[in-house]
Tab-separated table of N, CA, C and O in Angstrom:
chain	number	residue	atom	x	y	z
A	131	MET	N	9.160	-8.862	-7.305
A	131	MET	CA	10.225	-9.097	-8.244
A	131	MET	C	10.886	-7.785	-8.650
A	131	MET	O	12.104	-7.715	-8.719
A	132	ALA	N	10.095	-6.749	-8.891
A	132	ALA	CA	10.655	-5.459	-9.303
A	132	ALA	C	11.539	-4.880	-8.214
A	132	ALA	O	12.620	-4.349	-8.498
A	133	LYS	N	11.119	-4.992	-6.952
A	133	LYS	CA	11.940	-4.413	-5.895
A	133	LYS	C	13.261	-5.151	-5.751
A	133	LYS	O	14.280	-4.541	-5.444
A	134	HIS	N	13.286	-6.449	-6.032
A	134	HIS	CA	14.543	-7.197	-5.976
A	134	HIS	C	15.473	-6.769	-7.111
A	134	HIS	O	16.691	-6.679	-6.913
A	135	ALA	N	14.908	-6.489	-8.262
A	135	ALA	CA	15.714	-6.003	-9.382
A	135	ALA	C	16.317	-4.642	-9.051
A	135	ALA	O	17.486	-4.382	-9.328
A	136	VAL	N	15.538	-3.777	-8.435
A	136	VAL	CA	16.044	-2.456	-8.053
A	136	VAL	C	17.125	-2.598	-6.987
A	136	VAL	O	18.170	-1.941	-7.063
A	137	MET	N	16.905	-3.458	-5.998
A	137	MET	CA	17.919	-3.662	-4.955
A	137	MET	C	19.199	-4.252	-5.537
A	137	MET	O	20.279	-4.051	-4.995
A	138	SER	N	19.094	-4.941	-6.672
A	138	SER	CA	20.272	-5.491	-7.352
A	138	SER	C	20.895	-4.484	-8.311
A	138	SER	O	21.781	-4.830	-9.080
A	139	ARG	N	20.384	-3.240	-8.279
A	139	ARG	CA	20.883	-2.145	-9.106
A	139	ARG	C	20.687	-2.380	-10.609
A	139	ARG	O	21.511	-1.986	-11.420
A	140	LEU	N	19.568	-3.027	-10.949
A	140	LEU	CA	19.258	-3.277	-12.352
A	140	LEU	C	18.379	-2.192	-12.964
A	140	LEU	O	18.097	-2.230	-14.149
A	141	GLY	N	17.912	-1.243	-12.153
A	141	GLY	CA	17.072	-0.183	-12.687
A	141	GLY	C	16.237	0.464	-11.607
A	141	GLY	O	16.552	0.373	-10.423
A	142	ILE	N	15.187	1.127	-12.045
A	142	ILE	CA	14.251	1.773	-11.126
A	142	ILE	C	12.865	1.204	-11.377
A	142	ILE	O	12.636	0.526	-12.382
A	143	SER	N	11.928	1.509	-10.488
A	143	SER	CA	10.581	0.970	-10.621
A	143	SER	C	9.568	1.939	-10.041
A	143	SER	O	9.872	2.663	-9.101
A	144	LEU	N	8.392	1.942	-10.593
A	144	LEU	CA	7.247	2.648	-10.033
A	144	LEU	C	6.384	1.572	-9.387
A	144	LEU	O	5.758	0.769	-10.075
A	145	THR	N	6.413	1.530	-8.066
A	145	THR	CA	5.800	0.436	-7.320
A	145	THR	C	4.955	0.993	-6.177
A	145	THR	O	5.289	2.029	-5.619
A	146	SER	N	3.905	0.302	-5.824
A	146	SER	CA	3.051	0.713	-4.715
A	146	SER	C	3.851	0.784	-3.418
A	146	SER	O	4.582	-0.146	-3.071
A	147	MET	N	3.692	1.896	-2.688
A	147	MET	CA	4.397	2.037	-1.417
A	147	MET	C	3.910	1.016	-0.396
A	147	MET	O	4.631	0.680	0.534
A	148	HIS	N	2.712	0.504	-0.580
A	148	HIS	CA	2.164	-0.499	0.338
A	148	HIS	C	3.031	-1.745	0.363
A	148	HIS	O	3.072	-2.456	1.355
A	149	THR	N	3.734	-2.032	-0.737
A	149	THR	CA	4.567	-3.228	-0.819
A	149	THR	C	6.008	-2.959	-0.423
A	149	THR	O	6.806	-3.881	-0.379
A	150	LEU	N	6.335	-1.701	-0.138
A	150	LEU	CA	7.727	-1.332	0.109
A	150	LEU	C	8.002	-0.882	1.536
A	150	LEU	O	9.084	-0.357	1.807
A	151	PHE	N	7.073	-1.067	2.438
A	151	PHE	CA	7.219	-0.513	3.786
A	151	PHE	C	8.535	-0.949	4.433
A	151	PHE	O	9.295	-0.117	4.929
A	152	LEU	N	8.835	-2.223	4.443
A	152	LEU	CA	10.044	-2.736	5.088
A	152	LEU	C	11.300	-2.184	4.415
A	152	LEU	O	12.212	-1.697	5.095
A	153	GLU	N	11.351	-2.233	3.102
A	153	GLU	CA	12.544	-1.803	2.382
A	153	GLU	C	12.801	-0.302	2.543
A	153	GLU	O	13.950	0.124	2.674
A	154	LEU	N	11.750	0.501	2.525
A	154	LEU	CA	11.922	1.934	2.716
A	154	LEU	C	12.285	2.248	4.168
A	154	LEU	O	13.096	3.142	4.431
A	155	SER	N	11.704	1.512	5.110
A	155	SER	CA	11.981	1.736	6.531
A	155	SER	C	13.430	1.415	6.882
A	155	SER	O	14.037	2.081	7.715
A	156	THR	N	13.974	0.380	6.260
A	156	THR	CA	15.343	-0.056	6.580
A	156	THR	C	16.390	0.619	5.717
A	156	THR	O	17.582	0.469	5.971
A	157	GLY	N	15.959	1.338	4.680
A	157	GLY	CA	16.923	1.989	3.797
A	157	GLY	C	17.412	1.106	2.661
A	157	GLY	O	18.311	1.495	1.913
A	158	ALA	N	16.844	-0.104	2.539
A	158	ALA	CA	17.246	-0.984	1.438
A	158	ALA	C	16.864	-0.377	0.093
A	158	ALA	O	17.526	-0.621	-0.914
A	159	LEU	N	15.799	0.414	0.086
A	159	LEU	CA	15.382	1.168	-1.090
A	159	LEU	C	15.123	2.605	-0.673
A	159	LEU	O	14.837	2.874	0.491
A	160	VAL	N	15.217	3.515	-1.616
A	160	VAL	CA	14.899	4.914	-1.346
A	160	VAL	C	13.849	5.373	-2.346
A	160	VAL	O	13.772	4.884	-3.465
A	161	ARG	N	13.053	6.329	-1.912
A	161	ARG	CA	12.019	6.907	-2.775
A	161	ARG	C	12.605	8.132	-3.447
A	161	ARG	O	13.142	9.017	-2.791
A	162	LEU	N	12.532	8.177	-4.772
A	162	LEU	CA	12.983	9.336	-5.513
A	162	LEU	C	11.889	10.394	-5.518
A	162	LEU	O	10.706	10.073	-5.571
A	163	ASP	N	12.283	11.643	-5.481
A	163	ASP	CA	11.328	12.749	-5.542
A	163	ASP	C	11.034	13.022	-7.017
A	163	ASP	O	11.825	13.663	-7.709
A	164	VAL	N	9.927	12.501	-7.495
A	164	VAL	CA	9.541	12.610	-8.899
A	164	VAL	C	8.233	13.383	-8.986
A	164	VAL	O	7.316	13.141	-8.188
A	165	ASP	N	8.167	14.324	-9.927
A	165	ASP	CA	6.930	15.092	-10.104
A	165	ASP	C	5.732	14.167	-10.281
A	165	ASP	O	5.837	13.113	-10.908
A	166	HIS	N	4.614	14.592	-9.722
A	166	HIS	CA	3.320	13.896	-9.844
A	166	HIS	C	3.284	12.556	-9.116
A	166	HIS	O	2.470	11.699	-9.440
A	167	THR	N	4.175	12.362	-8.148
A	167	THR	CA	4.120	11.179	-7.304
A	167	THR	C	4.047	11.633	-5.866
A	167	THR	O	4.508	12.725	-5.548
A	168	PRO	N	3.440	10.859	-4.986
A	168	PRO	CA	2.882	9.540	-5.245
A	168	PRO	C	1.568	9.618	-6.021
A	168	PRO	O	0.856	10.615	-5.952
A	169	ILE	N	1.298	8.570	-6.744
A	169	ILE	CA	0.038	8.443	-7.467
A	169	ILE	C	-0.966	7.844	-6.487
A	169	ILE	O	-0.765	6.743	-5.984
A	170	VAL	N	-2.011	8.568	-6.199
A	170	VAL	CA	-3.000	8.112	-5.216
A	170	VAL	C	-4.130	7.394	-5.940
A	170	VAL	O	-4.696	7.920	-6.900
A	171	ARG	N	-4.434	6.205	-5.482
A	171	ARG	CA	-5.503	5.407	-6.074
A	171	ARG	C	-6.502	5.008	-4.995
A	171	ARG	O	-6.162	4.915	-3.819
A	172	THR	N	-7.708	4.734	-5.397
A	172	THR	CA	-8.741	4.265	-4.490
A	172	THR	C	-8.856	2.755	-4.623
A	172	THR	O	-8.885	2.224	-5.729
A	173	TRP	N	-8.898	2.086	-3.485
A	173	TRP	CA	-9.068	0.636	-3.458
A	173	TRP	C	-10.531	0.336	-3.158
A	173	TRP	O	-11.187	1.074	-2.430
A	174	TYR	N	-11.018	-0.760	-3.697
A	174	TYR	CA	-12.403	-1.160	-3.488
A	174	TYR	C	-12.459	-2.587	-2.970
A	174	TYR	O	-11.636	-3.422	-3.332
A	175	VAL	N	-13.427	-2.855	-2.127
A	175	VAL	CA	-13.719	-4.207	-1.674
A	175	VAL	C	-15.015	-4.595	-2.362
A	175	VAL	O	-16.032	-3.916	-2.201
A	176	VAL	N	-14.978	-5.657	-3.138
A	176	VAL	CA	-16.127	-6.058	-3.945
A	176	VAL	C	-16.612	-7.438	-3.501
A	176	VAL	O	-15.818	-8.360	-3.339
A	177	TYR	N	-17.896	-7.536	-3.295
A	177	TYR	CA	-18.506	-8.820	-2.965
A	177	TYR	C	-19.966	-8.752	-3.379
A	177	TYR	O	-20.522	-7.668	-3.556
A	178	HIS	N	-20.590	-9.880	-3.535
A	178	HIS	CA	-21.980	-9.945	-3.958
A	178	HIS	C	-22.876	-9.780	-2.733
A	178	HIS	O	-22.852	-10.613	-1.817
A	179	PRO	N	-23.681	-8.725	-2.680
A	179	PRO	CA	-24.472	-8.452	-1.474
A	179	PRO	C	-25.586	-9.462	-1.210
A	179	PRO	O	-26.090	-9.541	-0.089
A	180	GLU	N	-25.980	-10.230	-2.214
A	180	GLU	CA	-27.076	-11.177	-2.031
A	180	GLU	C	-26.587	-12.597	-1.758
A	180	GLU	O	-27.392	-13.506	-1.641
A	181	ARG	N	-25.283	-12.769	-1.659
A	181	ARG	CA	-24.740	-14.100	-1.366
A	181	ARG	C	-24.184	-14.110	0.043
A	181	ARG	O	-23.684	-13.112	0.544
A	182	TRP	N	-24.259	-15.257	0.663
A	182	TRP	CA	-23.754	-15.426	2.016
A	182	TRP	C	-22.243	-15.258	2.019
A	182	TRP	O	-21.530	-15.827	1.206
A	183	LEU	N	-21.741	-14.456	2.940
A	183	LEU	CA	-20.311	-14.234	3.075
A	183	LEU	C	-19.832	-14.999	4.310
A	183	LEU	O	-20.325	-14.759	5.418
A	184	PRO	N	-18.904	-15.945	4.138
A	184	PRO	CA	-18.426	-16.710	5.303
A	184	PRO	C	-17.886	-15.770	6.387
A	184	PRO	O	-17.403	-14.680	6.081
A	185	PRO	N	-17.983	-16.174	7.638
A	185	PRO	CA	-17.548	-15.305	8.731
A	185	PRO	C	-16.110	-14.785	8.584
A	185	PRO	O	-15.840	-13.620	8.861
A	186	ALA	N	-15.185	-15.622	8.138
A	186	ALA	CA	-13.798	-15.171	7.973
A	186	ALA	C	-13.709	-14.094	6.892
A	186	ALA	O	-12.998	-13.099	7.044
A	187	ALA	N	-14.450	-14.285	5.800
A	187	ALA	CA	-14.443	-13.293	4.723
A	187	ALA	C	-15.103	-11.991	5.176
A	187	ALA	O	-14.631	-10.903	4.850
A	188	ALA	N	-16.174	-12.090	5.957
A	188	ALA	CA	-16.838	-10.895	6.471
A	188	ALA	C	-15.921	-10.139	7.430
A	188	ALA	O	-15.839	-8.907	7.398
A	189	ALA	N	-15.192	-10.870	8.278
A	189	ALA	CA	-14.257	-10.225	9.205
A	189	ALA	C	-13.126	-9.547	8.441
A	189	ALA	O	-12.713	-8.432	8.783
A	190	PHE	N	-12.630	-10.192	7.404
A	190	PHE	CA	-11.565	-9.600	6.582
A	190	PHE	C	-12.070	-8.348	5.879
A	190	PHE	O	-11.384	-7.320	5.853
A	191	ARG	N	-13.273	-8.415	5.329
A	191	ARG	CA	-13.878	-7.242	4.686
A	191	ARG	C	-13.983	-6.088	5.674
A	191	ARG	O	-13.585	-4.955	5.380
A	192	ASP	N	-14.481	-6.369	6.871
A	192	ASP	CA	-14.627	-5.330	7.890
A	192	ASP	C	-13.273	-4.738	8.278
A	192	ASP	O	-13.134	-3.534	8.463
A	193	TYR	N	-12.257	-5.597	8.400
A	193	TYR	CA	-10.912	-5.116	8.721
A	193	TYR	C	-10.394	-4.196	7.617
A	193	TYR	O	-9.856	-3.121	7.892
A	194	LEU	N	-10.535	-4.617	6.371
A	194	LEU	CA	-10.070	-3.794	5.254
A	194	LEU	C	-10.739	-2.433	5.248
A	194	LEU	O	-10.088	-1.414	5.014
A	195	LEU	N	-12.030	-2.408	5.492
A	195	LEU	CA	-12.778	-1.156	5.418
A	195	LEU	C	-12.546	-0.243	6.616
A	195	LEU	O	-12.742	0.961	6.513
A	196	ASP	N	-12.099	-0.789	7.721
A	196	ASP	CA	-11.941	0.024	8.924
A	196	ASP	C	-10.469	0.147	9.306
A	196	ASP	O	-9.798	1.102	8.961
A	197	GLU	N	-9.962	-0.830	10.011
A	197	GLU	CA	-8.601	-0.764	10.534
A	197	GLU	C	-7.552	-0.776	9.432
A	197	GLU	O	-6.555	-0.047	9.514
A	198	GLY	N	-7.731	-1.605	8.436
A	198	GLY	CA	-6.748	-1.705	7.353
A	198	GLY	C	-6.558	-0.394	6.620
A	198	GLY	O	-5.432	0.020	6.338
A	199	ALA	N	-7.645	0.290	6.336
A	199	ALA	CA	-7.568	1.565	5.628
A	199	ALA	C	-6.807	2.596	6.447
A	199	ALA	O	-5.952	3.317	5.925
A	200	ARG	N	-7.092	2.669	7.732
A	200	ARG	CA	-6.375	3.627	8.605
A	200	ARG	C	-4.899	3.288	8.705
A	200	ARG	O	-4.038	4.164	8.671
A	201	LYS	N	-4.584	1.998	8.823
A	201	LYS	CA	-3.191	1.573	8.951
A	201	LYS	C	-2.410	1.889	7.682
A	201	LYS	O	-1.308	2.426	7.753
A	202	VAL	N	-2.968	1.576	6.545
A	202	VAL	CA	-2.269	1.855	5.281
A	202	VAL	C	-2.056	3.351	5.119
A	202	VAL	O	-0.975	3.802	4.724
A	203	GLU	N	-3.064	4.144	5.438
A	203	GLU	CA	-2.939	5.591	5.316
A	203	GLU	C	-1.853	6.124	6.250
A	203	GLU	O	-1.011	6.935	5.850
A	204	ALA	N	-1.840	5.663	7.493
A	204	ALA	CA	-0.838	6.124	8.460
A	204	ALA	C	0.566	5.681	8.053
A	204	ALA	O	1.520	6.469	8.123
A	205	ASP	N	0.715	4.430	7.629
A	205	ASP	CA	2.028	3.932	7.212
A	205	ASP	C	2.544	4.687	5.990
A	205	ASP	O	3.717	5.047	5.921
A	206	THR	N	1.663	4.935	5.032
A	206	THR	CA	2.064	5.663	3.834
A	206	THR	C	2.473	7.088	4.169
A	206	THR	O	3.489	7.589	3.683
A	207	ARG	N	1.703	7.749	5.017
A	207	ARG	CA	2.039	9.120	5.429
A	207	ARG	C	3.400	9.147	6.127
A	207	ARG	O	4.228	10.009	5.864
A	208	ALA	N	3.659	8.183	7.005
A	208	ALA	CA	4.932	8.114	7.719
A	208	ALA	C	6.096	7.905	6.753
A	208	ALA	O	7.150	8.543	6.885
A	209	LEU	N	5.913	7.036	5.769
A	209	LEU	CA	6.968	6.798	4.787
A	209	LEU	C	7.241	8.038	3.947
A	209	LEU	O	8.390	8.372	3.666
A	210	LEU	N	6.187	8.734	3.538
A	210	LEU	CA	6.375	9.960	2.754
A	210	LEU	C	7.095	11.029	3.563
A	210	LEU	O	7.993	11.705	3.052
A	211	GLU	N	6.737	11.170	4.824
A	211	GLU	CA	7.393	12.156	5.671
A	211	GLU	C	8.856	11.799	5.902
A	211	GLU	O	9.730	12.666	5.850
A	212	ALA	N	9.125	10.520	6.134
A	212	ALA	CA	10.506	10.080	6.353
A	212	ALA	C	11.357	10.279	5.106
A	212	ALA	O	12.503	10.725	5.191
A	213	SER	N	10.797	9.964	3.945
A	213	SER	CA	11.573	10.142	2.710
A	213	SER	C	11.778	11.612	2.394
A	213	SER	O	12.803	12.010	1.850
A	214	ALA	N	10.837	12.477	2.778
A	214	ALA	CA	11.000	13.921	2.571
A	214	ALA	C	12.117	14.454	3.466
A	214	ALA	O	12.898	15.303	3.048
A	215	ARG	N	12.200	13.948	4.703
A	215	ARG	CA	13.268	14.389	5.613
A	215	ARG	C	14.630	13.900	5.139
A	215	ARG	O	15.625	14.585	5.314
A	216	ALA	N	14.680	12.706	4.533
A	216	ALA	CA	15.949	12.129	4.094
A	216	ALA	C	16.510	12.837	2.864
A	216	ALA	O	17.702	12.813	2.631
A	217	SER	N	15.646	13.488	2.079
A	217	SER	CA	16.153	14.118	0.851
A	217	SER	C	16.516	15.557	1.028
A	217	SER	O	16.626	16.162	1.983
């Protein structure tokens, strides 16, 4: 919702770059160079170790911890580099 408001020129937003990949890639939105950004946060995958995890949930957990983490890191780095070149 916030990105649609920004695209409608209603203001600015501090939003996770993970949700803006398409808009930043196509130029629909631009990243402003603001001190102390990007704000880097750690994501956690939480589950109960003593309870059975369905196969689909276990596969999703494994993807998040391995491939997903690398993909998000690479995509974020690419977006930051592209926005630095554009400014």
